[in-house]
Tab-separated table of N, CA and C in Angstrom:
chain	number	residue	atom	x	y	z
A	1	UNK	N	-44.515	0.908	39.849
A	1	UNK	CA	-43.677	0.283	38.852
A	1	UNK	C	-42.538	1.207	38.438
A	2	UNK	N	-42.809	2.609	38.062
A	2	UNK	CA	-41.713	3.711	37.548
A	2	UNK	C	-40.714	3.568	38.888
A	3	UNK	N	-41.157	3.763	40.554
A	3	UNK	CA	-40.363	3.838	41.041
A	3	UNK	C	-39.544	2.310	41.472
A	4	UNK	N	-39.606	1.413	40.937
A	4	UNK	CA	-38.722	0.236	41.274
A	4	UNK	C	-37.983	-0.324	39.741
A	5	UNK	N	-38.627	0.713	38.539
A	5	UNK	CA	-37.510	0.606	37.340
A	5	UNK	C	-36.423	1.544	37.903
A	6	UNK	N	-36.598	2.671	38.220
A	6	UNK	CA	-36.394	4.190	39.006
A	6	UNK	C	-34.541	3.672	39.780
A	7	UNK	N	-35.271	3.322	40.932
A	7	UNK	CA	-34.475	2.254	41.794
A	7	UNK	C	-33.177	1.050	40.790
A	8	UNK	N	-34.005	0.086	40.792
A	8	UNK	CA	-33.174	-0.444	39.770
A	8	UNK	C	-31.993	0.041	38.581
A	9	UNK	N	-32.087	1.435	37.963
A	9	UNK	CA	-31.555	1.601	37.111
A	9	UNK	C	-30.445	2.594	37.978
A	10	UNK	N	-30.757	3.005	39.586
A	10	UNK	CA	-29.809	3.459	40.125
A	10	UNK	C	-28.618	2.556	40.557
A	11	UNK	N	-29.216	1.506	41.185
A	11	UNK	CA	-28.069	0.395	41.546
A	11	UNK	C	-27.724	0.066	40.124
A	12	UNK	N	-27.851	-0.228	39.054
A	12	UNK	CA	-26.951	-0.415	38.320
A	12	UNK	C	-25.840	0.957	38.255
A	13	UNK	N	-26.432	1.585	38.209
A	13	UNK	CA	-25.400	2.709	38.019
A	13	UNK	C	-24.465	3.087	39.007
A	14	UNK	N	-24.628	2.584	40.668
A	14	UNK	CA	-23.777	2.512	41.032
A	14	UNK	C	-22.698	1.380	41.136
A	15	UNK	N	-23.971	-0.132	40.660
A	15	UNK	CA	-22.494	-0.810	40.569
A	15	UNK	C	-21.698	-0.689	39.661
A	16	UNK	N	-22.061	-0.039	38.446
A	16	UNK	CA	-20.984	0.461	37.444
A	16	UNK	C	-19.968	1.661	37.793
A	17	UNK	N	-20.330	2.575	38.911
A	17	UNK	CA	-19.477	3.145	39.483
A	17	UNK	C	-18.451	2.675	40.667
A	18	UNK	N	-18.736	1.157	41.129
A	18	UNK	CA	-17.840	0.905	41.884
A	18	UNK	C	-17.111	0.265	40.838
A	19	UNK	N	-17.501	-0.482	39.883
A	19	UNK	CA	-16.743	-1.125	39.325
A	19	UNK	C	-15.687	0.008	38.335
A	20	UNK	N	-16.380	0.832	38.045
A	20	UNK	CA	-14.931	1.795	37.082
A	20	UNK	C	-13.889	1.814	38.628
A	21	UNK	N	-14.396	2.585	39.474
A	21	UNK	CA	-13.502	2.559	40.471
A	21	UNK	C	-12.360	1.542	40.686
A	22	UNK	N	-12.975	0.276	40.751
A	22	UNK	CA	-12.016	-0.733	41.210
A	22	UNK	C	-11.571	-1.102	40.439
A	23	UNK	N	-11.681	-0.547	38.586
A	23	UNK	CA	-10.358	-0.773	37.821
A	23	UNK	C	-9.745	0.182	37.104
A	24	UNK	N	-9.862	1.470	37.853
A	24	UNK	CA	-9.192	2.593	37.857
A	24	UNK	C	-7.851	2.013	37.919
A	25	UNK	N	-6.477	1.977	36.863
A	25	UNK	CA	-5.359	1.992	36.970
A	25	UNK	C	-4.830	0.263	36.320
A	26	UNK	N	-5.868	-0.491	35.723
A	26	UNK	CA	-5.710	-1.948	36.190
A	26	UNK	C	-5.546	-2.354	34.290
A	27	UNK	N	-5.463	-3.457	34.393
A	27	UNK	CA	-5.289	-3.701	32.821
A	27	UNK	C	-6.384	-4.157	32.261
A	28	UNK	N	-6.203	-4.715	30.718
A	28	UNK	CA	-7.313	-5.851	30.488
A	28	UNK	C	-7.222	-7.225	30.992
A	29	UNK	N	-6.432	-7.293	31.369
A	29	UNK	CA	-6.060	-9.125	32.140
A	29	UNK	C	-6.706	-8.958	33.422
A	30	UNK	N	-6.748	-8.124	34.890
A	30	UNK	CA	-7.408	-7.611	35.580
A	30	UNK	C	-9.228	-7.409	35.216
A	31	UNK	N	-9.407	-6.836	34.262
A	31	UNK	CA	-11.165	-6.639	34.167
A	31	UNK	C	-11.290	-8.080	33.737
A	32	UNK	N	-10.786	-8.794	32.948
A	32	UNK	CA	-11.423	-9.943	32.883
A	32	UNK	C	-11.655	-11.463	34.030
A	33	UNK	N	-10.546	-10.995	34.975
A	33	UNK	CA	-10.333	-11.758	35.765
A	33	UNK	C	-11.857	-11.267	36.732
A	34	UNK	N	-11.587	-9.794	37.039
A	34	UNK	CA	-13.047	-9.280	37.641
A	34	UNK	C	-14.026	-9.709	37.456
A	35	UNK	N	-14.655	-10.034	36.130
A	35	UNK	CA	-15.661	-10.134	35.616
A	35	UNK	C	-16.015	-11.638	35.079
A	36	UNK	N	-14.351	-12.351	35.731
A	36	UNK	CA	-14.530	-14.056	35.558
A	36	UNK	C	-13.989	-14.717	34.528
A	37	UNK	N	-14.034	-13.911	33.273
A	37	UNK	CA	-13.885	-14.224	32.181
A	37	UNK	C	-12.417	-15.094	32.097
A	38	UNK	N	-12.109	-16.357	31.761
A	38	UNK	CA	-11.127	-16.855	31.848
A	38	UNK	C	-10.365	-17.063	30.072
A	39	UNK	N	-9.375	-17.597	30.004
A	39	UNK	CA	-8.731	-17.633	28.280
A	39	UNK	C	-9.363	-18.617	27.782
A	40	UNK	N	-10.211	-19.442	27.878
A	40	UNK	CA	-11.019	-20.391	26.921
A	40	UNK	C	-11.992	-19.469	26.351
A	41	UNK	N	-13.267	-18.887	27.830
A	41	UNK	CA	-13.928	-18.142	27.244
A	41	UNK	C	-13.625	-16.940	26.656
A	42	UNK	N	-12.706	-16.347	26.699
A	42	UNK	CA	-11.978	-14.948	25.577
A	42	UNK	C	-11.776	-15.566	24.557
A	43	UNK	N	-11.610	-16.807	24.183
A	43	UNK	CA	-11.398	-17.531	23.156
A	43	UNK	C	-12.391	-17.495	22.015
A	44	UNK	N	-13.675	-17.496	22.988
A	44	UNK	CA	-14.834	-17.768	22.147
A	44	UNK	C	-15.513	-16.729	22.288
A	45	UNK	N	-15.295	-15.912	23.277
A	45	UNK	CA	-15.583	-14.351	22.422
A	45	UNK	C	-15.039	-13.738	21.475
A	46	UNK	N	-13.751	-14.049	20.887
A	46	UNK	CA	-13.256	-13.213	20.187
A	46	UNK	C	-13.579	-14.356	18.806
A	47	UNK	N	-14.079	-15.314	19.083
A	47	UNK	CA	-14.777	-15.721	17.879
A	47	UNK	C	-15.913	-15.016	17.112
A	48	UNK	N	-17.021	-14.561	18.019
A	48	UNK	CA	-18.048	-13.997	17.946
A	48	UNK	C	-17.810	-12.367	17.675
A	49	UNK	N	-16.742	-11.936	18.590
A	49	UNK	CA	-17.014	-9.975	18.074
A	49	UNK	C	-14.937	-9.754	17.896
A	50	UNK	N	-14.781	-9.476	16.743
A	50	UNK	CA	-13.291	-9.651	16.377
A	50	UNK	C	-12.740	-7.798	17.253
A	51	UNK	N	-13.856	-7.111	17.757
A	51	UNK	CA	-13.361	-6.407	18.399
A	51	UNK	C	-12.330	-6.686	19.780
A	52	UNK	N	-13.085	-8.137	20.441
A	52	UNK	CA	-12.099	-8.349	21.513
A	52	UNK	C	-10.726	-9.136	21.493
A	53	UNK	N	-10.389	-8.986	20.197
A	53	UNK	CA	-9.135	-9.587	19.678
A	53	UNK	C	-7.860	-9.352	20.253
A	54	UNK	N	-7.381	-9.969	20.127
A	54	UNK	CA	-5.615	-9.950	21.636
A	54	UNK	C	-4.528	-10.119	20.476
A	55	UNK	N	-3.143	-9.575	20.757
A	55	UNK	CA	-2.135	-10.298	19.811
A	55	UNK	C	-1.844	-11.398	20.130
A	56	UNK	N	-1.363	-11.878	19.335
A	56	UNK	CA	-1.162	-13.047	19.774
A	56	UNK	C	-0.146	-13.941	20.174
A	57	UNK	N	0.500	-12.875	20.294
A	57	UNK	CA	2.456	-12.763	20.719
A	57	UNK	C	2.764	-11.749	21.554
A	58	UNK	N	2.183	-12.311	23.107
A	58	UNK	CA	2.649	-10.816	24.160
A	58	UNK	C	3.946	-11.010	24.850
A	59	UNK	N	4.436	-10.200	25.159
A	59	UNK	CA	5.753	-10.333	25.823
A	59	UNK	C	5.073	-10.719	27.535
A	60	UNK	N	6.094	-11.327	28.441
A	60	UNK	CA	5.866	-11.601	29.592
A	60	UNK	C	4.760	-10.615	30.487
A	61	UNK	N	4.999	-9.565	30.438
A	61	UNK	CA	4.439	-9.100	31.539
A	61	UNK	C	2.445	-8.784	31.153
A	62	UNK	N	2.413	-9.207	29.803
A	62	UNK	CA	0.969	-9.037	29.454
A	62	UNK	C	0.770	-10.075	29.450
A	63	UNK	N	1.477	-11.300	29.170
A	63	UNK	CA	0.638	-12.668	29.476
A	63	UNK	C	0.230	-13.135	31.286
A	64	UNK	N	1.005	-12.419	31.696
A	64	UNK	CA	1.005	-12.392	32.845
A	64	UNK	C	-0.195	-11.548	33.443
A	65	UNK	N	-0.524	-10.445	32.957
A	65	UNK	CA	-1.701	-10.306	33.073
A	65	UNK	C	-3.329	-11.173	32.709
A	66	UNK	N	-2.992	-11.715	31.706
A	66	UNK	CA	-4.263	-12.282	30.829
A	66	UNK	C	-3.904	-13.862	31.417
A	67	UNK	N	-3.137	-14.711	32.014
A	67	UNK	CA	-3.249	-15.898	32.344
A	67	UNK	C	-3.789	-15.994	34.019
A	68	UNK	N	-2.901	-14.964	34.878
A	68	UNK	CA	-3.069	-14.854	36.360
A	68	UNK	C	-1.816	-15.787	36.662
A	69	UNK	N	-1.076	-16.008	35.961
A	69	UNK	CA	0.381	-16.781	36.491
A	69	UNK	C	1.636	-14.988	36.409
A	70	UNK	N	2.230	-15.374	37.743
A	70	UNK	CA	3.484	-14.366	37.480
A	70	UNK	C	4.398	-14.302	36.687
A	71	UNK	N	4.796	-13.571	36.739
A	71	UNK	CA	5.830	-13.078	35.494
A	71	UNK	C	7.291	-14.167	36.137
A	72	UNK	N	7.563	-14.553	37.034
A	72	UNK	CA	8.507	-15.531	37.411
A	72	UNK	C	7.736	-17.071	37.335
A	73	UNK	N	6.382	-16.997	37.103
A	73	UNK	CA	6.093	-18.541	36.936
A	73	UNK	C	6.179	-18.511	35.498
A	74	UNK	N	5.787	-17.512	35.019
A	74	UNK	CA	5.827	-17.874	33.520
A	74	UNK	C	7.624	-17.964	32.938
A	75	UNK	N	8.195	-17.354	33.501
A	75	UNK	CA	9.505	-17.454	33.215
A	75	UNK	C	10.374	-18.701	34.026
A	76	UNK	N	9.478	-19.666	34.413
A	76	UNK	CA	9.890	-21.070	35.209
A	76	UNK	C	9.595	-21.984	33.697
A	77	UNK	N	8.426	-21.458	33.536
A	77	UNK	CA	7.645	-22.864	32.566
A	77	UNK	C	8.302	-22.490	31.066
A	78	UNK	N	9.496	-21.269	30.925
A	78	UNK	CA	9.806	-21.521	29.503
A	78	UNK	C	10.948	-22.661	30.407
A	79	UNK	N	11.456	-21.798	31.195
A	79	UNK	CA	13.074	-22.648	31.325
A	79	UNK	C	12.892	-23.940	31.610
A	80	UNK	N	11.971	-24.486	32.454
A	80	UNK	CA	12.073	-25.435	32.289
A	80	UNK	C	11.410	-26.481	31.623
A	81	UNK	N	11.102	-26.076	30.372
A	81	UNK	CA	10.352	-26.613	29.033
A	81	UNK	C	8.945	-27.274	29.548
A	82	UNK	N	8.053	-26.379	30.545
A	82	UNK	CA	6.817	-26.938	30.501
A	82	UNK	C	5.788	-26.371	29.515
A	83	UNK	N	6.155	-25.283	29.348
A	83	UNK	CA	6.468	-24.813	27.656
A	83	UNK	C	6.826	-24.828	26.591
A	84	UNK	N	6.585	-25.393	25.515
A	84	UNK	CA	7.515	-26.201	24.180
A	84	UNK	C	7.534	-24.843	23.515
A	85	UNK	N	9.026	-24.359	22.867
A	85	UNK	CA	9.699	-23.228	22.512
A	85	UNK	C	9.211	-23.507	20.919
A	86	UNK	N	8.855	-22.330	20.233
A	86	UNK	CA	8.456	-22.406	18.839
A	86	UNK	C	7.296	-22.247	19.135
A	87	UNK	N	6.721	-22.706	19.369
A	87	UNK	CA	5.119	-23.215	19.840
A	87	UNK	C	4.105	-22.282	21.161
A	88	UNK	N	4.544	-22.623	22.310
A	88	UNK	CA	4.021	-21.695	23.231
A	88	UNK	C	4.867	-20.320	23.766
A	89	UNK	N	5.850	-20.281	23.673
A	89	UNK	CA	7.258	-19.205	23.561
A	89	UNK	C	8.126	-19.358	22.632
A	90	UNK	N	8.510	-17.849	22.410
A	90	UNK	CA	10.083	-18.026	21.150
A	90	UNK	C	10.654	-16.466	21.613
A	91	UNK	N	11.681	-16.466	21.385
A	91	UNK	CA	12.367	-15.320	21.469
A	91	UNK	C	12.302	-14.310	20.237
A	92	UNK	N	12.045	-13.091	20.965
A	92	UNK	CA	12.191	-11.881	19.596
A	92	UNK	C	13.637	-11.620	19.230
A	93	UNK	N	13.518	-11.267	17.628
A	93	UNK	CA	14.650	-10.608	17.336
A	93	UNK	C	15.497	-9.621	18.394
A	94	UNK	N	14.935	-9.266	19.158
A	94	UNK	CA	15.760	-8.345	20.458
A	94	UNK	C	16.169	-9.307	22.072
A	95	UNK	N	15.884	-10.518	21.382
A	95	UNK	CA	15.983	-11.563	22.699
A	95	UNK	C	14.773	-11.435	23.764
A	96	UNK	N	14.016	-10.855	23.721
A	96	UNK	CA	12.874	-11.143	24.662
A	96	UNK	C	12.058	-12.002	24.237
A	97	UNK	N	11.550	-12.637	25.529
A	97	UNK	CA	10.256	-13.699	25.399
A	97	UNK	C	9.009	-13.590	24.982
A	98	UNK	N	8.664	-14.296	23.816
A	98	UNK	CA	6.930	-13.712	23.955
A	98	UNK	C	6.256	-14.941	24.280
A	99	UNK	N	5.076	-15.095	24.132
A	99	UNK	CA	3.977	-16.029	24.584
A	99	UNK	C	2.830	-16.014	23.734
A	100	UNK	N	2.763	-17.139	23.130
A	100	UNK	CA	1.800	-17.017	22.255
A	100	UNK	C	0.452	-17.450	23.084
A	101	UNK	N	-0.468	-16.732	22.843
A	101	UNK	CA	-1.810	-16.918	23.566
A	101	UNK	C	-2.807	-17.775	22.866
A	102	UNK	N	-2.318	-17.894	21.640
A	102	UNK	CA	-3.233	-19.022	21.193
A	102	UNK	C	-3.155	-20.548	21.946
A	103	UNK	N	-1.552	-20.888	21.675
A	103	UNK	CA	-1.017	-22.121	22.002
A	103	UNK	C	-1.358	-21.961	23.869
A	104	UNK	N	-0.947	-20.634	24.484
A	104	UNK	CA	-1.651	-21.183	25.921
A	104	UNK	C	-2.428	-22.005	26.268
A	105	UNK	N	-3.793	-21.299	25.241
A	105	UNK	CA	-4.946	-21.742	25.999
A	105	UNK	C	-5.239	-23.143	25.408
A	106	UNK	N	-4.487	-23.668	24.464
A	106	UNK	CA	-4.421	-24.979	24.094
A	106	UNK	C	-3.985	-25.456	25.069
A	107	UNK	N	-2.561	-25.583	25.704
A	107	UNK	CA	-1.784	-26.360	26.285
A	107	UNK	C	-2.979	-25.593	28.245
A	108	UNK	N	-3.574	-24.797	28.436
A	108	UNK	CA	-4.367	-24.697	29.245
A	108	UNK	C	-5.856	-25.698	29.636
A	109	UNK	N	-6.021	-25.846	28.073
A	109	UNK	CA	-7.082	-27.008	28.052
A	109	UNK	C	-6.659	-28.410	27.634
A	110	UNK	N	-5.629	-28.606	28.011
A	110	UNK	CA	-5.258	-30.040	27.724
A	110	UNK	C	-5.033	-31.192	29.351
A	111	UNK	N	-4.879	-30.222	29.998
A	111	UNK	CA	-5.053	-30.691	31.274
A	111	UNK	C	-6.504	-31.516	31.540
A	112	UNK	N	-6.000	-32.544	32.567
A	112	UNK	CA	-7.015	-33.583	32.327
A	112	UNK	C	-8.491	-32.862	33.667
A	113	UNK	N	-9.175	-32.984	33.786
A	113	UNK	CA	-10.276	-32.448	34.596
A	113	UNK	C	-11.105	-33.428	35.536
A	114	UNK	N	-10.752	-33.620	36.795
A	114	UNK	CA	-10.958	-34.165	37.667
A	114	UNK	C	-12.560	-33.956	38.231
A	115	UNK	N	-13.390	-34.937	38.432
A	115	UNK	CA	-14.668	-34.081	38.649
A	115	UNK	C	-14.921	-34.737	40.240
């Protein structure tokens, strides 16, 4: 029994060493994608532990991390208003774009679901 807890507690430890490995350099939009986690369910984790809390106004290149759309798709869907401005984007006082991540994952779950 000691040697197959023994065992066991090694493979975890190495899959926790491949996994630091493979997000050596990577963001939080990256580990969650790793680990599956999509923006509904971050939604409802950060209900439960206010540690995994996000702003809620990222500029392009972090929503772009945390959605898995590029930084040129996301900059398609302001211009061409598949994005409603005020609401899911607005411009900063310095003219850059942000993205509100709340309203994403609204307008993410509004899509109809085909089974």
């Amino acid at each position: 029994m000691g040697l197959i807890v023994g065992l066991d507690l090694l493979l975890q430890h190495l899959t926790l060493l491949t996994l630091a490995k493979r997000l050596a350099g990577q963001g939080f939009g990256q580990l969650l994608a790793l680990l599956g986690v999509g923006p509904c369910l971050l939604r409802q984790l950060r209900a439960i532990s206010p540690c995994l809390s996000l702003a809620r106004w990222v500029m392009i290149k972090r929503a772009a991390e945390l959605t898995g759309y590029s930084e040129d798709a996301i900059r398609h869907k302001v211009k061409d208003g598949t994005w409603a401005q005020g609401r899911v984007w607005r411009k900063t006082p310095d003219g850059r774009i942000a993205i509100n991540m709340a309203e994403y994952d609204k307008w993410a779950e509004s899509a109809s679901q085909v089974a």
